[in-house]
JSON list of C-alpha atoms in Angstrom, two decimals:
[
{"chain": "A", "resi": 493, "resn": "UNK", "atom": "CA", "xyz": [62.41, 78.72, 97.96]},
{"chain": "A", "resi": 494, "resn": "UNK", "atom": "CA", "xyz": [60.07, 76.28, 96.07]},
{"chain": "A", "resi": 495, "resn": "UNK", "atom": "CA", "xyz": [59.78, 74.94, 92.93]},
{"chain": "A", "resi": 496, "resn": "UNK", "atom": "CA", "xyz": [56.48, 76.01, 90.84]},
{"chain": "A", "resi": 497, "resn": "UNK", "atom": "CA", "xyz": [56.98, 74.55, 87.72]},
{"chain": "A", "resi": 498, "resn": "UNK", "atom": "CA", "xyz": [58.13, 72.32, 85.17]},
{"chain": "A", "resi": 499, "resn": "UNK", "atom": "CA", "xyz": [58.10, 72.84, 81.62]},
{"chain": "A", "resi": 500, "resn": "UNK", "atom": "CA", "xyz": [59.65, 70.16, 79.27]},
{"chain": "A", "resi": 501, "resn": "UNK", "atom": "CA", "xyz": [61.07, 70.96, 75.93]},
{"chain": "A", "resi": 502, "resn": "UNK", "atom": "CA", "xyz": [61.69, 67.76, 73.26]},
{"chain": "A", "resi": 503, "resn": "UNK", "atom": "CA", "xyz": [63.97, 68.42, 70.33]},
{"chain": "A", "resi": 504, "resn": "UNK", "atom": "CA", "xyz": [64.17, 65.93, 68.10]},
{"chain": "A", "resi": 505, "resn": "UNK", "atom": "CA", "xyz": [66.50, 65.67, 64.46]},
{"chain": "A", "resi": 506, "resn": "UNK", "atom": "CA", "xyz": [66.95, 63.25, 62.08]},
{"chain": "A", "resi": 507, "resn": "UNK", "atom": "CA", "xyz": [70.63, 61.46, 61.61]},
{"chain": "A", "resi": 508, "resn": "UNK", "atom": "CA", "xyz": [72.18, 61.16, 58.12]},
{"chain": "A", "resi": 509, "resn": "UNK", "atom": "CA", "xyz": [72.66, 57.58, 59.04]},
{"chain": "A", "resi": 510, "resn": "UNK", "atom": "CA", "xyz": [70.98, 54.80, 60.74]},
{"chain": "A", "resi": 511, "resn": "UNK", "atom": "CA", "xyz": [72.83, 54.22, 64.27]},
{"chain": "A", "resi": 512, "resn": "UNK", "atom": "CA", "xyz": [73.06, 50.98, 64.88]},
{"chain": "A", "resi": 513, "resn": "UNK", "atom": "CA", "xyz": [73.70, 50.59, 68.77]},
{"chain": "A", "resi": 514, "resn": "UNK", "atom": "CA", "xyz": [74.97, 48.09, 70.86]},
{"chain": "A", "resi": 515, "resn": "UNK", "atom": "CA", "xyz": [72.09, 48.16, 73.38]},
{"chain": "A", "resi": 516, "resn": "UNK", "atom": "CA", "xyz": [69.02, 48.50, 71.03]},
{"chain": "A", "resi": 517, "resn": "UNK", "atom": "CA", "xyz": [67.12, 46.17, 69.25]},
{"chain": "A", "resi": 518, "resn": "UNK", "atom": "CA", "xyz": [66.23, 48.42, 66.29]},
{"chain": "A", "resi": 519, "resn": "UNK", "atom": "CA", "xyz": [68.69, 51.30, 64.46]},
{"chain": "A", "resi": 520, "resn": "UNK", "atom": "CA", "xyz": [68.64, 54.85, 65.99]},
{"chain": "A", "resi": 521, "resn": "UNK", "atom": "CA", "xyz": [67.19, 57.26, 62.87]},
{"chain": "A", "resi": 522, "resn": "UNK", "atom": "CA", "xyz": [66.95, 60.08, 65.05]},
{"chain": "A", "resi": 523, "resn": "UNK", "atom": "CA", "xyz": [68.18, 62.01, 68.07]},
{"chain": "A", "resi": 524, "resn": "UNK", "atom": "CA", "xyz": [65.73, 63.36, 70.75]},
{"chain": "A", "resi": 525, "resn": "UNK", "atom": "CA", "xyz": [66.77, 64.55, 73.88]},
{"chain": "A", "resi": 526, "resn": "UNK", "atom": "CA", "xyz": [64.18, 66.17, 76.62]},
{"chain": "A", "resi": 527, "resn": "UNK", "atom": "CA", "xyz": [65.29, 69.59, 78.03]},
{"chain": "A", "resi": 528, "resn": "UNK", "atom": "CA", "xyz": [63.68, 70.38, 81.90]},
{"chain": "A", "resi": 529, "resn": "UNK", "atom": "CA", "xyz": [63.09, 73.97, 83.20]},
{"chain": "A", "resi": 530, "resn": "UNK", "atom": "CA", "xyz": [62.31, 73.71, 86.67]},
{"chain": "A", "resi": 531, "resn": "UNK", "atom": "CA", "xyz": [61.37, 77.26, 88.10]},
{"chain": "A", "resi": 532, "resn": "UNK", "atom": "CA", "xyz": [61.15, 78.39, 91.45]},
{"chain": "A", "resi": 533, "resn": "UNK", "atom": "CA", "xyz": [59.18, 80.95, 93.38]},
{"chain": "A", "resi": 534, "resn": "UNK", "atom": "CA", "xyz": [62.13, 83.29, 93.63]},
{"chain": "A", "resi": 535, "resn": "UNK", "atom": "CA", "xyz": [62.58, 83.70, 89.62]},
{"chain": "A", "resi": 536, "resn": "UNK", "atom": "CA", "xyz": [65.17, 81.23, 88.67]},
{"chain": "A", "resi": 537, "resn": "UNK", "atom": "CA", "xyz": [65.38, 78.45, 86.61]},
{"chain": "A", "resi": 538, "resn": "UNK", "atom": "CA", "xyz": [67.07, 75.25, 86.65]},
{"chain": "A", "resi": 539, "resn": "UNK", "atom": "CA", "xyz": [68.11, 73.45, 83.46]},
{"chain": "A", "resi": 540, "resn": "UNK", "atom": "CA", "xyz": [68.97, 70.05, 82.74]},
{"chain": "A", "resi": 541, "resn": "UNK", "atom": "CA", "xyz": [69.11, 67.66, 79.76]},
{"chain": "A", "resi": 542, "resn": "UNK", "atom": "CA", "xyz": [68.55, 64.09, 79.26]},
{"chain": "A", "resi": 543, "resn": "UNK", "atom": "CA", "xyz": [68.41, 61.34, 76.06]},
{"chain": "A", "resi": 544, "resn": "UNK", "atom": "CA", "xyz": [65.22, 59.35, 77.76]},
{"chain": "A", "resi": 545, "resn": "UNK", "atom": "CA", "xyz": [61.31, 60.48, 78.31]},
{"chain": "A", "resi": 546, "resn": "UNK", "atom": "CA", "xyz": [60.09, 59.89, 81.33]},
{"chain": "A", "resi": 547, "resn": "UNK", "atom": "CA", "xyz": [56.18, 60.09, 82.57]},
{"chain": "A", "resi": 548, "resn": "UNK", "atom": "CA", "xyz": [57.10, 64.17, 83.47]},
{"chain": "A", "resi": 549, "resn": "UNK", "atom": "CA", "xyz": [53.61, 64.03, 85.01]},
{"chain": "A", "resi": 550, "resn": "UNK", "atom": "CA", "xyz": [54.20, 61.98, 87.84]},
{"chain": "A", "resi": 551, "resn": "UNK", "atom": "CA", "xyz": [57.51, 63.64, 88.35]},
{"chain": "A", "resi": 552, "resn": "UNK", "atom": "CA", "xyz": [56.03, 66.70, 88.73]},
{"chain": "A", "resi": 553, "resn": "UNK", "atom": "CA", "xyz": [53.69, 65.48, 91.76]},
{"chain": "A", "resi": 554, "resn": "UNK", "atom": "CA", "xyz": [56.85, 64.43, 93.47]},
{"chain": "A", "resi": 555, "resn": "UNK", "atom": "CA", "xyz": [58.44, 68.19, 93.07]},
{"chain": "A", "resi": 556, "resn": "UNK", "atom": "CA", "xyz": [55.74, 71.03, 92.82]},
{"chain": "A", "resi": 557, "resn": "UNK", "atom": "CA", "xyz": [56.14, 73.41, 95.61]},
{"chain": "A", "resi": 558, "resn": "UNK", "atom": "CA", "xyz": [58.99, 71.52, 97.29]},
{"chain": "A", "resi": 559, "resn": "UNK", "atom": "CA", "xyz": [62.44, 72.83, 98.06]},
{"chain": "A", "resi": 560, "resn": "UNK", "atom": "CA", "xyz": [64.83, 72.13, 95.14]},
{"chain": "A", "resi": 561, "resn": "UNK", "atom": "CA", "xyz": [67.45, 71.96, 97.99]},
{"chain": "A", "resi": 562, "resn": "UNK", "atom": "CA", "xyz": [66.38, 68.74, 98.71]},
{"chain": "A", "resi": 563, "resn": "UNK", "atom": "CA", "xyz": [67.90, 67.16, 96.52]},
{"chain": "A", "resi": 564, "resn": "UNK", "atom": "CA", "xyz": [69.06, 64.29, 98.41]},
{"chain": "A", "resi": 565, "resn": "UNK", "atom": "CA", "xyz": [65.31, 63.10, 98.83]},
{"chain": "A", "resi": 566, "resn": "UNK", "atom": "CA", "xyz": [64.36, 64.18, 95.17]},
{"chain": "A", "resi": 567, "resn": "UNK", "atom": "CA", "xyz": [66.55, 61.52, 93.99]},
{"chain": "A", "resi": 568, "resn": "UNK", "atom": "CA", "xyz": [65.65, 58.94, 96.53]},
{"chain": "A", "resi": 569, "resn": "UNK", "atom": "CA", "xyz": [62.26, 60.08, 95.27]},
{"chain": "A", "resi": 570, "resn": "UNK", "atom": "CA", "xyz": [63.35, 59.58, 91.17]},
{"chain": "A", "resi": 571, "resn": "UNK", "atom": "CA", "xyz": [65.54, 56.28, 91.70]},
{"chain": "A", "resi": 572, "resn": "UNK", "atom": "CA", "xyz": [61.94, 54.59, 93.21]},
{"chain": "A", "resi": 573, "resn": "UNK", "atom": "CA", "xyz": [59.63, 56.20, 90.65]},
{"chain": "A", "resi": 574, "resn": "UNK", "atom": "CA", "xyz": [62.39, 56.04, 87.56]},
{"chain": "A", "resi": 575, "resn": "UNK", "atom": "CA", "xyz": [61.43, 52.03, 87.17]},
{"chain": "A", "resi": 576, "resn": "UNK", "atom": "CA", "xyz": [58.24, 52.84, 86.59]},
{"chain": "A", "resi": 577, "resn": "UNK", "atom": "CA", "xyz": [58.05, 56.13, 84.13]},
{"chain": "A", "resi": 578, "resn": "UNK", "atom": "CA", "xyz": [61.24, 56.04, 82.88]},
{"chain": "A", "resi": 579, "resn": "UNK", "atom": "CA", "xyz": [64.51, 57.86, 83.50]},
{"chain": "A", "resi": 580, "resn": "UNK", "atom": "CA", "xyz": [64.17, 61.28, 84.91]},
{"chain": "A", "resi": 581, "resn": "UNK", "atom": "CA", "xyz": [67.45, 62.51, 85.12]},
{"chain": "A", "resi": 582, "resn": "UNK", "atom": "CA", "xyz": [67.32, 66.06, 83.50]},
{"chain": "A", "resi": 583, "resn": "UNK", "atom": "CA", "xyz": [64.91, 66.92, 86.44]},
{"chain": "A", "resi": 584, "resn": "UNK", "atom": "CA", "xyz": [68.50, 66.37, 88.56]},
{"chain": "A", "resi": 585, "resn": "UNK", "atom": "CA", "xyz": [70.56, 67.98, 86.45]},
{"chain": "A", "resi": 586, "resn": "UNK", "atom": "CA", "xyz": [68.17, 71.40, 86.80]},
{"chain": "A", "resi": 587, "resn": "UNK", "atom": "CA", "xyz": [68.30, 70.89, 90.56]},
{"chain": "A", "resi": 588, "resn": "UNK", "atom": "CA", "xyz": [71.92, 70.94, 90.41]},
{"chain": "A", "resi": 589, "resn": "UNK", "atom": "CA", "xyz": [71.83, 73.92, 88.26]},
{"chain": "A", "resi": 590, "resn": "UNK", "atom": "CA", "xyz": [69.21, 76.10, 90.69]},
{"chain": "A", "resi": 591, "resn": "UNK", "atom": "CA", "xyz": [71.37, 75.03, 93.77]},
{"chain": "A", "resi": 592, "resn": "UNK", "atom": "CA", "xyz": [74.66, 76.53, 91.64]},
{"chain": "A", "resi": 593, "resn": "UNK", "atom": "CA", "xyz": [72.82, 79.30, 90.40]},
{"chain": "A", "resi": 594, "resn": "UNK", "atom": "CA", "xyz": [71.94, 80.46, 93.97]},
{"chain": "A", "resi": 595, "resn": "UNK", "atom": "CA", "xyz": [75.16, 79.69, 95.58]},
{"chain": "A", "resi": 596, "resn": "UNK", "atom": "CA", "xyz": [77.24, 80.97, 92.46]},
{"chain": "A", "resi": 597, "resn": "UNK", "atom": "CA", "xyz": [79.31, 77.84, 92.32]},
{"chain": "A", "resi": 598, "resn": "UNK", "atom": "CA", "xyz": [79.02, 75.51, 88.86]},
{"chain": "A", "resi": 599, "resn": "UNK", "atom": "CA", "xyz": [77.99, 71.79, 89.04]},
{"chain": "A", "resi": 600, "resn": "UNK", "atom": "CA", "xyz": [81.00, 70.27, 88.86]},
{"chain": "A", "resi": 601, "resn": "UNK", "atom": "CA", "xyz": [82.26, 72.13, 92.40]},
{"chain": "A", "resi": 602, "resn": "UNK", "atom": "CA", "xyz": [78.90, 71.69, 93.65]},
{"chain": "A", "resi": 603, "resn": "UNK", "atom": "CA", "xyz": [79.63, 67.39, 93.26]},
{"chain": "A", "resi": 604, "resn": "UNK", "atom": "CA", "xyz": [83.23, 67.62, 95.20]},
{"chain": "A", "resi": 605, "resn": "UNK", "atom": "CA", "xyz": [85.35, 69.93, 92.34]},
{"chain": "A", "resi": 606, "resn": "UNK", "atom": "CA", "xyz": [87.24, 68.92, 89.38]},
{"chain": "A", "resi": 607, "resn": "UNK", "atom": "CA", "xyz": [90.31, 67.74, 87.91]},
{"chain": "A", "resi": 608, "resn": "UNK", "atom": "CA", "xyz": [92.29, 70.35, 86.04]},
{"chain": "A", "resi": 609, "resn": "UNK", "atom": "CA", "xyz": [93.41, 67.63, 84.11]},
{"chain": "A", "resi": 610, "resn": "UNK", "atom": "CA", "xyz": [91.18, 64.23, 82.62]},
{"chain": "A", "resi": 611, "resn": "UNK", "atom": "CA", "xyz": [92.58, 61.24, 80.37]},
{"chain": "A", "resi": 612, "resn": "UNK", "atom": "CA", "xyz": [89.77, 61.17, 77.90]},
{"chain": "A", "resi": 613, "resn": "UNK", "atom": "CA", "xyz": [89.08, 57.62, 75.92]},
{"chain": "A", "resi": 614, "resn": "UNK", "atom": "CA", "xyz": [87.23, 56.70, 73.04]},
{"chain": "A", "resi": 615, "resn": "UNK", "atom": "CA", "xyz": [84.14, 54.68, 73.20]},
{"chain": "A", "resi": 616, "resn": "UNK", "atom": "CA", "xyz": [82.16, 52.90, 70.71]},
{"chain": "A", "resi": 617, "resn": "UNK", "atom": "CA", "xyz": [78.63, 52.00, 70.48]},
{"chain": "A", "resi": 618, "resn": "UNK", "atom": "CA", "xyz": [77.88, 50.69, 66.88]},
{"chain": "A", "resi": 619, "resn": "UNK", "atom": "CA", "xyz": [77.88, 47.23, 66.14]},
{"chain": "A", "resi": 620, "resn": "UNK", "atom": "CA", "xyz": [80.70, 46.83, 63.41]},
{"chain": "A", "resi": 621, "resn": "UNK", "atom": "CA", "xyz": [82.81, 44.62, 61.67]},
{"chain": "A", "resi": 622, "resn": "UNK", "atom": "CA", "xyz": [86.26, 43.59, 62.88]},
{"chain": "A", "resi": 623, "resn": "UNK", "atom": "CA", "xyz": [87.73, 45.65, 59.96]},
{"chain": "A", "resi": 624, "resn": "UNK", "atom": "CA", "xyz": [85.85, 48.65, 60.59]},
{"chain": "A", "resi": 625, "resn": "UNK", "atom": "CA", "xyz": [86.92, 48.59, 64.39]},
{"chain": "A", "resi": 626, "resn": "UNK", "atom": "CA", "xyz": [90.38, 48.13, 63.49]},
{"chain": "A", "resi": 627, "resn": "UNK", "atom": "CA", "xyz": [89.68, 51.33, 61.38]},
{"chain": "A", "resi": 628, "resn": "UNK", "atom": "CA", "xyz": [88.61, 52.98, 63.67]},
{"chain": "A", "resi": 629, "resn": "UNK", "atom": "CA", "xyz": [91.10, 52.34, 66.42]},
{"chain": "A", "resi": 630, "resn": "UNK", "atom": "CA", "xyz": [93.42, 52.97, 64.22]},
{"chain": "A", "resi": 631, "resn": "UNK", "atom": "CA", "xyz": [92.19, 56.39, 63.65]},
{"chain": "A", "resi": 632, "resn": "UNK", "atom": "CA", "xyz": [91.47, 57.03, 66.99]},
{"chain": "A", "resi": 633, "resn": "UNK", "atom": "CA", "xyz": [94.58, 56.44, 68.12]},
{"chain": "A", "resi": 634, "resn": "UNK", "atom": "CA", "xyz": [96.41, 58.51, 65.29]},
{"chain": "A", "resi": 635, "resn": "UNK", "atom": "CA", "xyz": [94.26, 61.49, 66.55]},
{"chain": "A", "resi": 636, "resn": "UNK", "atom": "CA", "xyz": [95.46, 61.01, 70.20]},
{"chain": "A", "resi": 637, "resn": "UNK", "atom": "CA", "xyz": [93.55, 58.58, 72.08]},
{"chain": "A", "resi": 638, "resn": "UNK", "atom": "CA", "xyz": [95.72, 55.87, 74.12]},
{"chain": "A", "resi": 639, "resn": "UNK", "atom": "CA", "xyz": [92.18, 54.18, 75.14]},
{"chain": "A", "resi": 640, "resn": "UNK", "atom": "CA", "xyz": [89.19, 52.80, 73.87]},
{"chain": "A", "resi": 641, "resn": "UNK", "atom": "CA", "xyz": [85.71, 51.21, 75.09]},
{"chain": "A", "resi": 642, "resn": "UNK", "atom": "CA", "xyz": [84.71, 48.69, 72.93]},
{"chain": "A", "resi": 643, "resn": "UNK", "atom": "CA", "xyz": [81.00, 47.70, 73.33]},
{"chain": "A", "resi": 644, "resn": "UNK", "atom": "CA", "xyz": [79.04, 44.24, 72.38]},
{"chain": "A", "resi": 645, "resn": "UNK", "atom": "CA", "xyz": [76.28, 42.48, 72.35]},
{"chain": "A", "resi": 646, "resn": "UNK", "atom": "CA", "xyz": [75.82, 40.11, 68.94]},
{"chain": "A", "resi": 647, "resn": "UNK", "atom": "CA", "xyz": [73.71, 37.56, 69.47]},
{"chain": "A", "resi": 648, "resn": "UNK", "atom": "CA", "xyz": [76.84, 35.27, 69.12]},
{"chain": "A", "resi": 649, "resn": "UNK", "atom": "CA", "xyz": [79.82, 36.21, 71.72]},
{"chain": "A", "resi": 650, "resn": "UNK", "atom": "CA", "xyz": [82.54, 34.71, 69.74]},
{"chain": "A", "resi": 651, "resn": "UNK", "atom": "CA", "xyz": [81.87, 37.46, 66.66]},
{"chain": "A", "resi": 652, "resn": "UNK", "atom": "CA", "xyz": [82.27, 39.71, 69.69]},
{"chain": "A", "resi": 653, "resn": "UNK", "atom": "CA", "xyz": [85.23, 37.93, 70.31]},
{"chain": "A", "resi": 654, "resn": "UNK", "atom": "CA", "xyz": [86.71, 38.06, 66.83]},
{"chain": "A", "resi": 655, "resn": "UNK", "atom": "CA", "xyz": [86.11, 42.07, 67.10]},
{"chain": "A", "resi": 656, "resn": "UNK", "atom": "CA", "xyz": [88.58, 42.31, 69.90]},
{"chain": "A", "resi": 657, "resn": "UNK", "atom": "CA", "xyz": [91.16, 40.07, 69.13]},
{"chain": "A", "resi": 658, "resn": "UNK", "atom": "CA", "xyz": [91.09, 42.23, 65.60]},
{"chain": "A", "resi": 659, "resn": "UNK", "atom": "CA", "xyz": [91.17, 45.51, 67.42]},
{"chain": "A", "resi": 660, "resn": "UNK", "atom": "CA", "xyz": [93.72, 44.33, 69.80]},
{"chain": "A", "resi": 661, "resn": "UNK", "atom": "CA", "xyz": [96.54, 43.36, 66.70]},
{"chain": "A", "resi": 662, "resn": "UNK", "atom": "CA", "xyz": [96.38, 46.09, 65.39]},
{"chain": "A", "resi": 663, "resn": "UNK", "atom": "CA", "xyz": [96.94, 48.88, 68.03]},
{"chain": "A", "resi": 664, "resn": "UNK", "atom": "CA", "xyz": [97.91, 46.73, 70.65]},
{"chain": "A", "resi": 665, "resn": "UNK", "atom": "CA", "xyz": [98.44, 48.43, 74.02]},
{"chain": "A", "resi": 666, "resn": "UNK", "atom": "CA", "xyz": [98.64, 51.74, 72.54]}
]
């Protein structure tokens, strides 16, 4: 089997609201993500989905009419060329999901199984004030959740500071 194309697909929509992340410079007005359809020789199709464009030409030199069972060296092959276009991780994702589709077994097995059951958490990425936080981990943990992942990054550390201390009087260890 080898692989004989790559199409990308970028869908892009508009949020209602600025999002103003911890780990970019400038608010978030919209949401794009990059679908990859990598097809083989033998009919089927791989699918994977990622947040971040990457140079999908050069990608595609590393993976035309290779075996998408390779995948160990495909992503020794992304990790060296990912510094330099950018991160090419739906390309993965769609090996994963040709190797499942011909063995019949879903991702998740394919990477060592599954837990039947997961503690989820909550996790943050605006930038907010130390009542909004408390808000929200406050409502967070009404609805069920007994952790959270706070993120920071102000330019001052002690207004990160202030932001925990906040969160953590309110709900405590929760």
């Amino acid at each position: 089997m080898n692989i004989t194309g790559i199409d990308i697909r970028v869908l892009e929509y508009p949020l209602e609201q600025p999002f103003v992340s911890t780990w970019q410079p400038m608010p978030t007005v919209s949401h794009r993500v990059h679908i990859a359809f990598i097809h083989t020789d033998e009919g089927i199709t791989g699918v994977g989905a990622g947040g971040v464009a990457a140079r999908w030409d050069v990608a595609r030199l590393f993976l035309l009419g290779q075996d998408p069972f390779a995948i160990e060296q495909h992503v020794q092959n992304m990790r060296s060329f990912a510094f330099f276009i950018g991160r090419p991780w739906a390309l993965e994702v769609a090996l994963w999901d040709i190797i499942g589709k011909v063995t019949g077994q879903p991702i998740y097995k394919l990477l060592g199984g599954g837990q039947q059951r997961l503690k989820a958490y909550a996790s943050t990425g605006e930038l907010r004030s130390p009542e909004q936080r408390v808000e929200d981990a406050q409502r967070l943990r009404d609805e069920g959740f007994r952790a959270l992942k706070l993120r920071f990054h102000r330019a001052n550390p002690r207004d990160d500071l202030r932001v925990l201390e906040a969160v953590r009087k309110a709900v405590g260890d929760s």
